[in-house]
mmCIF file of C-alpha atoms in Angstrom:
data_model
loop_
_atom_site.group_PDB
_atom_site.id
_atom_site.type_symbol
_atom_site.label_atom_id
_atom_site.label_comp_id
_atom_site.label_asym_id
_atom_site.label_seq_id
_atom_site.Cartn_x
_atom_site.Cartn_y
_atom_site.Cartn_z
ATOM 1 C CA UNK A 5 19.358 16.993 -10.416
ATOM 2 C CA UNK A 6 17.451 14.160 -7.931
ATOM 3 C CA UNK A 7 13.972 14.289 -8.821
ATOM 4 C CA UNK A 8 13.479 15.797 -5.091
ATOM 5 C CA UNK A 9 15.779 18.540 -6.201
ATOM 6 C CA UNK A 10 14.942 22.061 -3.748
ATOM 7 C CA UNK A 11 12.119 20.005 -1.313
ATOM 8 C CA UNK A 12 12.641 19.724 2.529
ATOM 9 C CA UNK A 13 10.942 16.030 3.658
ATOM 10 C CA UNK A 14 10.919 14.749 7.465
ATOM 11 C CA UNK A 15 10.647 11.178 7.734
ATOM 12 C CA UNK A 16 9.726 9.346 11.299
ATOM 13 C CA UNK A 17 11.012 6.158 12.704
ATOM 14 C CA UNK A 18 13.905 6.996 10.570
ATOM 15 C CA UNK A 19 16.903 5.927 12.608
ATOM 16 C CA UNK A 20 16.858 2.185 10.954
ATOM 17 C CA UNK A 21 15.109 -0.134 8.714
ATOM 18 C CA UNK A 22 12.579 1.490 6.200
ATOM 19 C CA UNK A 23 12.697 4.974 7.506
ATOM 20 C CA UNK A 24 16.694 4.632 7.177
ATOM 21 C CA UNK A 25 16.021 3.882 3.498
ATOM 22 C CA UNK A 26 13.452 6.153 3.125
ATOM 23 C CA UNK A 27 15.411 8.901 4.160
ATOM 24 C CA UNK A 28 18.617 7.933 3.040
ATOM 25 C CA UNK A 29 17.083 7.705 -0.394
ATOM 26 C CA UNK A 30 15.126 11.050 -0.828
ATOM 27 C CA UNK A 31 18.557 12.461 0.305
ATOM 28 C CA UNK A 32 20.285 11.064 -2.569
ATOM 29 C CA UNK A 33 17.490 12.510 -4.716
ATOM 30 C CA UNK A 34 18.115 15.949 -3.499
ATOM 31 C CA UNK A 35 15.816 16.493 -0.852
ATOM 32 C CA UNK A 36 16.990 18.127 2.433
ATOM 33 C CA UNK A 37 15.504 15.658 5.322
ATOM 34 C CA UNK A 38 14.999 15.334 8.863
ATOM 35 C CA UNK A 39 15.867 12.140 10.599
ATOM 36 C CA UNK A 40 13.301 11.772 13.494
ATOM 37 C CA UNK A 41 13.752 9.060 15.814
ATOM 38 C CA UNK A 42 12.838 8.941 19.094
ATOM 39 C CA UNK A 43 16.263 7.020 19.625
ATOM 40 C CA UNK A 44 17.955 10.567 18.884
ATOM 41 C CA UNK A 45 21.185 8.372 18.779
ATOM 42 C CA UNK A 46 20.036 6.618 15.988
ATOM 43 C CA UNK A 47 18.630 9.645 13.971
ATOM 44 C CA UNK A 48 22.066 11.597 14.733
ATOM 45 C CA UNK A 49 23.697 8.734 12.804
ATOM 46 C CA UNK A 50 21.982 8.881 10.062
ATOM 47 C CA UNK A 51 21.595 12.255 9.859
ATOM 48 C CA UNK A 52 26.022 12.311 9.770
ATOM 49 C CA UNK A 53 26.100 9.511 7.482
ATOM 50 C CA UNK A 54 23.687 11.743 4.942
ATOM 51 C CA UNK A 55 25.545 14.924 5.813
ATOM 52 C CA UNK A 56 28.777 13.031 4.771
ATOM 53 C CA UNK A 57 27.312 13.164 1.314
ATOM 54 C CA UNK A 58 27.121 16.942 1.158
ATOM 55 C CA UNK A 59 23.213 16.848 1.693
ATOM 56 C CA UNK A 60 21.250 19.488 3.783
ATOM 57 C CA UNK A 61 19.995 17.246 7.285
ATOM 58 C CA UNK A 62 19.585 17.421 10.750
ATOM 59 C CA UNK A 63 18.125 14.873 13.368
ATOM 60 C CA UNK A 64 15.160 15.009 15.714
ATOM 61 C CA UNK A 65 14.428 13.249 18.227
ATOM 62 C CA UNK A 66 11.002 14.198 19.551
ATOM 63 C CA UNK A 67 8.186 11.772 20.287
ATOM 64 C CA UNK A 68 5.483 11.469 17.393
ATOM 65 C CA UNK A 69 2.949 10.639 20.227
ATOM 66 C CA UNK A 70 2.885 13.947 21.569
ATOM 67 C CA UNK A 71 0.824 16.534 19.653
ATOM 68 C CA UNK A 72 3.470 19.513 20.789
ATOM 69 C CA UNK A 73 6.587 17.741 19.924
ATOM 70 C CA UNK A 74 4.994 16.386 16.594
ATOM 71 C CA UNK A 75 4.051 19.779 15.575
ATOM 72 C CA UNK A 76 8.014 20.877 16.690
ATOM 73 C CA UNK A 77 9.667 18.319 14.449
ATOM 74 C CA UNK A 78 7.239 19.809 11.582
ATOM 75 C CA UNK A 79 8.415 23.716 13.187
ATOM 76 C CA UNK A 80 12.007 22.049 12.818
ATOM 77 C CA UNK A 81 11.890 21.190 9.154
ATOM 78 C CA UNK A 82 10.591 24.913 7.966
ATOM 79 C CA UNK A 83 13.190 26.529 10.349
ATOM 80 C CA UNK A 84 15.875 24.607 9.344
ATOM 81 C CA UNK A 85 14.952 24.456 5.213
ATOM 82 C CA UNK A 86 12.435 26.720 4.904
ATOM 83 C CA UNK A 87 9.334 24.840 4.350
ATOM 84 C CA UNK A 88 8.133 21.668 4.776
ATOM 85 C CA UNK A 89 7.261 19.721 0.826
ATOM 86 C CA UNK A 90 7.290 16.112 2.163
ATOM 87 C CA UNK A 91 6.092 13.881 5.078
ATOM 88 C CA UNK A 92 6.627 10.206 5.603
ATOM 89 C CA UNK A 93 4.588 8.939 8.865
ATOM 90 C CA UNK A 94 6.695 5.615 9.441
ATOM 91 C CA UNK A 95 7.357 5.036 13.046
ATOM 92 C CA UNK A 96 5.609 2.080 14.310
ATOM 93 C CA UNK A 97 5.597 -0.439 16.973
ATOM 94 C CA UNK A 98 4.314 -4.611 16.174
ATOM 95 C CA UNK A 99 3.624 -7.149 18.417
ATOM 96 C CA UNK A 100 2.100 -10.443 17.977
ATOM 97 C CA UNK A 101 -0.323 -12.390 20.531
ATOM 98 C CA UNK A 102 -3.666 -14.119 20.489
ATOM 99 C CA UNK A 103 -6.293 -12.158 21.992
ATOM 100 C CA UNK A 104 -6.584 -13.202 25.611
ATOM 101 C CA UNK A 105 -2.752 -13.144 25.453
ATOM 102 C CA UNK A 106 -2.679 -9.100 24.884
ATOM 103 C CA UNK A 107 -1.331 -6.916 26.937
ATOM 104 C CA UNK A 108 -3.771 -3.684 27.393
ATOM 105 C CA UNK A 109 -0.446 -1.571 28.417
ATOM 106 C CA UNK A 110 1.508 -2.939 25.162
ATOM 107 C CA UNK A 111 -1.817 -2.446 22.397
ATOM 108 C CA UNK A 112 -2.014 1.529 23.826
ATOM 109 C CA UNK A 113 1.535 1.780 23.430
ATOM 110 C CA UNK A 114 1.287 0.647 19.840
ATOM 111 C CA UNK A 115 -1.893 2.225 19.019
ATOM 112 C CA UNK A 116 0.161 5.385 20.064
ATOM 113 C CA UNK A 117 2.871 5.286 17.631
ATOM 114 C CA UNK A 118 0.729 3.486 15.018
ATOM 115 C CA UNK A 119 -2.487 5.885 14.768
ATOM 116 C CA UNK A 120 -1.389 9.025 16.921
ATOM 117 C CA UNK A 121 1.657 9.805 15.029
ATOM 118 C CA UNK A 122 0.446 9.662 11.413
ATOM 119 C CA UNK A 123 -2.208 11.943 12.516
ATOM 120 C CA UNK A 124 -0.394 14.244 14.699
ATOM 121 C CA UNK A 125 2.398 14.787 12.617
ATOM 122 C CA UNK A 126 -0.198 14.682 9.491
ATOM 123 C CA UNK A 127 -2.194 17.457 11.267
ATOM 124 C CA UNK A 128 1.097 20.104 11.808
ATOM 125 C CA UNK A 129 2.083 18.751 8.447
ATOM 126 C CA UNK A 130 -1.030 19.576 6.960
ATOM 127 C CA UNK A 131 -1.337 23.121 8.606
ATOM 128 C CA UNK A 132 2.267 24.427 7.573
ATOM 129 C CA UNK A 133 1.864 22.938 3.754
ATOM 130 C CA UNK A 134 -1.665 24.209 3.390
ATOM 131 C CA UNK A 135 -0.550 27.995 1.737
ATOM 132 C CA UNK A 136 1.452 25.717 -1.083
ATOM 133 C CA UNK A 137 0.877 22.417 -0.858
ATOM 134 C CA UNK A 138 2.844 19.145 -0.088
ATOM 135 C CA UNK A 139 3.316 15.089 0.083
ATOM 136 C CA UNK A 140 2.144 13.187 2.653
ATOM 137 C CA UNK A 141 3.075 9.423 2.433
ATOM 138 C CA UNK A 142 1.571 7.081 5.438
ATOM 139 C CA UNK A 143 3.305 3.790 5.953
ATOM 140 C CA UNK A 144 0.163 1.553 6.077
ATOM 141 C CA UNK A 145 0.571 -2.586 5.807
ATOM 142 C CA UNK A 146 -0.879 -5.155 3.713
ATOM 143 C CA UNK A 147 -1.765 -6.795 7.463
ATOM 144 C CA UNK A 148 -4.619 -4.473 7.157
ATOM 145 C CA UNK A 149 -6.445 -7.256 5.550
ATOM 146 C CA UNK A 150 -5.728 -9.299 8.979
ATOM 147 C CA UNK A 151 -3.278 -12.145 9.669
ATOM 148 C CA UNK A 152 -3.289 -14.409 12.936
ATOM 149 C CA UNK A 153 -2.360 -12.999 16.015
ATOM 150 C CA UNK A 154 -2.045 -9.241 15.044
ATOM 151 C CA UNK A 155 -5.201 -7.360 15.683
ATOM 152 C CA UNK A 156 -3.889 -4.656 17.493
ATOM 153 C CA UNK A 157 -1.500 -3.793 14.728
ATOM 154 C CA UNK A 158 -3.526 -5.176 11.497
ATOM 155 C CA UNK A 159 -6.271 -2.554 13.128
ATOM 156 C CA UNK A 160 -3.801 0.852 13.993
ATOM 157 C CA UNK A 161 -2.615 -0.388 10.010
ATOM 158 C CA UNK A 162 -6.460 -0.214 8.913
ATOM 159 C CA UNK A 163 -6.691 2.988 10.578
ATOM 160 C CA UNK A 164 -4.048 4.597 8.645
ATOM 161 C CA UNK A 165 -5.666 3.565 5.594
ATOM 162 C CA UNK A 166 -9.273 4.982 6.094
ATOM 163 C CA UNK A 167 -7.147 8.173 7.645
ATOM 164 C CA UNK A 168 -5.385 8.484 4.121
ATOM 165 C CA UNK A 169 -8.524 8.147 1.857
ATOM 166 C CA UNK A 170 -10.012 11.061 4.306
ATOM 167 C CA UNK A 171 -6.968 12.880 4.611
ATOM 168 C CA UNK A 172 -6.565 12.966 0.722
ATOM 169 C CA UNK A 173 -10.265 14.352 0.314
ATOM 170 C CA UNK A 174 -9.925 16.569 2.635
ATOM 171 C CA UNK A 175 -6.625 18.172 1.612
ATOM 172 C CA UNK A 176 -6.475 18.152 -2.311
ATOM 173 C CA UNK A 177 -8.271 21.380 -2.630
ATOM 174 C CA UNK A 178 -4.833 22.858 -1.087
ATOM 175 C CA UNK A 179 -2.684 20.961 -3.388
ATOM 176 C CA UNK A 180 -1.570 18.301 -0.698
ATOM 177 C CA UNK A 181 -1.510 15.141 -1.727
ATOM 178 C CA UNK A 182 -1.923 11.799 0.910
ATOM 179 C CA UNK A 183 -0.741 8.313 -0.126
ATOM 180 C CA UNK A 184 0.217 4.699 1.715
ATOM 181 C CA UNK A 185 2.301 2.467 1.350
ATOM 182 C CA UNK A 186 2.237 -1.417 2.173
ATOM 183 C CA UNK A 187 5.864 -2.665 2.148
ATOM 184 C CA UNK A 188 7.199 -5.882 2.824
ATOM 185 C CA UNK A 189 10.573 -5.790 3.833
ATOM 186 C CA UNK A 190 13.403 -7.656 5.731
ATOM 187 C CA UNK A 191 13.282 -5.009 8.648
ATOM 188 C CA UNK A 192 13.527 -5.724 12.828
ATOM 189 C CA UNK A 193 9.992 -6.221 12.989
ATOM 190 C CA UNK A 194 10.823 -9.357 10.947
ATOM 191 C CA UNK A 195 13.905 -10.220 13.059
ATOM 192 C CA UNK A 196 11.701 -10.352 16.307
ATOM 193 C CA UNK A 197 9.053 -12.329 14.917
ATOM 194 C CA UNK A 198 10.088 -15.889 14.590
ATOM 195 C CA UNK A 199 7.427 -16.877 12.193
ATOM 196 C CA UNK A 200 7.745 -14.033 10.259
ATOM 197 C CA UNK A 201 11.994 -14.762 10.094
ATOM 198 C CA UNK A 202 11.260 -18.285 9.017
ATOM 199 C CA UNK A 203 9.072 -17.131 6.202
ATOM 200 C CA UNK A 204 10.404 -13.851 5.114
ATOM 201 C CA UNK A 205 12.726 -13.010 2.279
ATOM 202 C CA UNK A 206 16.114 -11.576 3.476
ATOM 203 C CA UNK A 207 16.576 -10.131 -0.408
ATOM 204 C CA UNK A 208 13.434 -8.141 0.544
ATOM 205 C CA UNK A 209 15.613 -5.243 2.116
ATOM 206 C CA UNK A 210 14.343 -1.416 2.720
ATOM 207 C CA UNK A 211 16.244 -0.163 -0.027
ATOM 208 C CA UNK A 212 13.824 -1.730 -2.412
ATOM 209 C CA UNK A 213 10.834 -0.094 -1.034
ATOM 210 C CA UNK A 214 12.566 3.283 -1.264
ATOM 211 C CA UNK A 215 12.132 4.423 -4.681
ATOM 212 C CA UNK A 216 8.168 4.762 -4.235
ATOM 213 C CA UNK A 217 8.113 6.259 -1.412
ATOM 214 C CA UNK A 218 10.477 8.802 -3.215
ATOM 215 C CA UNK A 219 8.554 8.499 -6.244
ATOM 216 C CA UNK A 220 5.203 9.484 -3.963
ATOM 217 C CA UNK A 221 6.906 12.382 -2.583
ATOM 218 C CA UNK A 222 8.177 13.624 -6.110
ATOM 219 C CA UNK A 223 6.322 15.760 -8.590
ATOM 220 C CA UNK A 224 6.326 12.556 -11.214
ATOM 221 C CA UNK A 225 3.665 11.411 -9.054
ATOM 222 C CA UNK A 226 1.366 15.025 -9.319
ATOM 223 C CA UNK A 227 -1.820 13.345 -10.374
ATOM 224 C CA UNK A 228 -1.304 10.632 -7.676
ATOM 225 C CA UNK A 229 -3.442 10.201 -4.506
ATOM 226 C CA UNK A 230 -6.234 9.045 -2.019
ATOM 227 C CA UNK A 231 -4.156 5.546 -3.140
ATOM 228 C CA UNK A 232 -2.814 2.673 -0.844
ATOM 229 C CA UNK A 233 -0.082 1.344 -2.345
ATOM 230 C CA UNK A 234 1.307 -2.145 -1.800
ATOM 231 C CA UNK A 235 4.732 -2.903 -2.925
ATOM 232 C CA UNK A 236 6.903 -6.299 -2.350
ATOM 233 C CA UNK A 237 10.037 -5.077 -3.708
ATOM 234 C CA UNK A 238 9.476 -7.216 -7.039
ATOM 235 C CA UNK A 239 5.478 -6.891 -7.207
ATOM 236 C CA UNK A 240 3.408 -3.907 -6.975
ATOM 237 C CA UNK A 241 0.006 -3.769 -6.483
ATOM 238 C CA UNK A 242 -2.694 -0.424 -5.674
ATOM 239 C CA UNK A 243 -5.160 -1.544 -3.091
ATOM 240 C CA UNK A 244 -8.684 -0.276 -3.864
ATOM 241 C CA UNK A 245 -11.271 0.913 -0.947
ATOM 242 C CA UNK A 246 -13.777 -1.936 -0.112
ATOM 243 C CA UNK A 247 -16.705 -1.189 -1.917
ATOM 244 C CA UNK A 248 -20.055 -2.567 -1.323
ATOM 245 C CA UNK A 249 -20.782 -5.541 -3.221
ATOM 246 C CA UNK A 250 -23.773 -5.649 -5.855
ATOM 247 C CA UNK A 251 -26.159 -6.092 -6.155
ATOM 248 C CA UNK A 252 -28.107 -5.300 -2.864
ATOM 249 C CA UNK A 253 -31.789 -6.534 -1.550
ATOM 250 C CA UNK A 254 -33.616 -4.384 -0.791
ATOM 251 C CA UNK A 255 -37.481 -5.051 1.242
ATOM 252 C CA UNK A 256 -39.414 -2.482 2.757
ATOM 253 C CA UNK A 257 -39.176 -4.353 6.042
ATOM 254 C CA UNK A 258 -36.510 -6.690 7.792
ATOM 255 C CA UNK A 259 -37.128 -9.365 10.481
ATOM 256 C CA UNK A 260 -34.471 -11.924 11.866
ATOM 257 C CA UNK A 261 -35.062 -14.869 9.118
ATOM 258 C CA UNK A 262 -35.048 -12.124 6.558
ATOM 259 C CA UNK A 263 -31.434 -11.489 7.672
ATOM 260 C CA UNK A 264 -30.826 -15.225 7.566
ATOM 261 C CA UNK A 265 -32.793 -15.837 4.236
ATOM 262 C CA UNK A 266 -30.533 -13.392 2.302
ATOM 263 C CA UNK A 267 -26.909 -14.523 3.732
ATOM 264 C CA UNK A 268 -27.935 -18.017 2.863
ATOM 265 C CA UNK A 269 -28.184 -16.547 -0.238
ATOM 266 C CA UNK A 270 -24.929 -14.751 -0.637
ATOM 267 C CA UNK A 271 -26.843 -11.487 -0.943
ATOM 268 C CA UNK A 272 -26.794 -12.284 -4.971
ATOM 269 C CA UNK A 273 -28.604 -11.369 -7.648
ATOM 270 C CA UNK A 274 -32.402 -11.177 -6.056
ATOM 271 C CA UNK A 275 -34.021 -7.458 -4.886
ATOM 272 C CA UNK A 276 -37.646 -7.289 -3.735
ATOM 273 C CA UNK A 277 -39.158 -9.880 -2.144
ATOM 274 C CA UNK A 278 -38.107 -13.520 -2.206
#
């Protein structure tokens, strides 16, 4: 038995790249899935070539921007299986440009599919698993942490992570549990990036990244969440929250060269008055 043995996941974004192997994997590991894509050609694909292995599937092809057909690919999975145990938020849009380069039309589009559909799907999600609990896994990025010419994306990334810390305190009381991932992977977003192409790693490929995400939606990992996880395919890493650096300064009163006095400082090792 697959260590997913008897669970129903949906996984978005799934008709190539990562969400093909995330899917494709928890499959193999027993789990019945639904293969969202909005390219419903794509997810009907998939969904065949995991049917072809005698494994329980069908394909959606609703838009994870769209609160009512978010909620219906969540209605989907616990009409067609029974119950929703698993969901991995991985549809996402990237783009690179400086900042006066950026189109306003193109950073709402990906702020859509970035930030909308981890939470709208997390919120249905969230609502049908809270009677018995569940997995949610958000595909987050290690870009959260910035890189040049991707603020609109390093920022829908960021918000995925604070949403999964609040998510996870919010939910654990009903047994759900909410993770991220970071991957790096040789995926399209790669391919259309020619700075990414020429630096990337084409052994890097999805199927590497699978096994955690599997591993996140599995009861091995029952005493995991709240954590963003960063994974290379060879290197793994947890990312902590920032936490505030100590120690402070504290002064009963600030003025302007106060300010200035203390970052001059580095904000180290003096409280009171200086």
């Amino acid at each position: 038995m697959g260590v997913l043995e008897g669970k129903a996941v949906m996984v978005t974004g799934a008709g190539r790249g990562l969400g093909l192997a995330y899917a494709q994997h928890a499959a193999a590991s027993g789990a019945a899935v639904v293969v969202n894509d909005v390219d419903v050609e794509l997810a009907e694909e998939v969904a065949e070539g995991i049917r072809a292995s005698d494994r329980r599937v069908v394909a959606s092809g609703h838009s994870v921007t769209d609160d009512g057909q978010a909620a219906a690919i969540i209605e989907l999975c616990v009409t067609e299986f029974g119950a929703i145990d698993g969901l991995v938020d991985n549809a996402a849009l990237n783009h690179k440009a400086l900042p006066w380069d950026d189109d306003p039309t193109r950073v709402r589009a990906l702020v859509d599919v970035n930030v909308l559909e981890p939470l709208f799907c997390g919120m249905a999600a969230a609502t049908a698993m809270r009677e018995r609990g569940g997995v949610v896994v958000n595909v987050a990025s290690g870009l959260v942490l910035g890189q040049p010419k991707a603020a609109a994306y390093s920022a829908s990334k960021g918000a995925v992570a604070s949403m999964t810390f609040s998510c996870a305190v919010d939910l654990a009381a009903h047994g759900i549990r909410v993770n991220a991932v970071c991957p790096l992977a040789w995926t399209r977003m790669i391919w259309d990036d020619p700075i990414e192409r020429e630096n990337g790693n084409p052994e890097l490929s999805p199927d590497r990244i699978a096994p955690l995400v599997t591993f996140l939606l599995s009861d091995l990992a029952a005493g995991v969440t709240g954590q963003l996880v960063r994974f290379q395919g060879d290197r793994l890493h947890v990312v902590r929250q920032p936490g505030i650096k100590q120690p402070g300064l504290q002064r009963d009163h600030w003025e302007v060269e106060d300010f200035a006095a203390a970052f001059d400082g580095g904000l180290e090792g003096r409280r009171g008055r200086w």
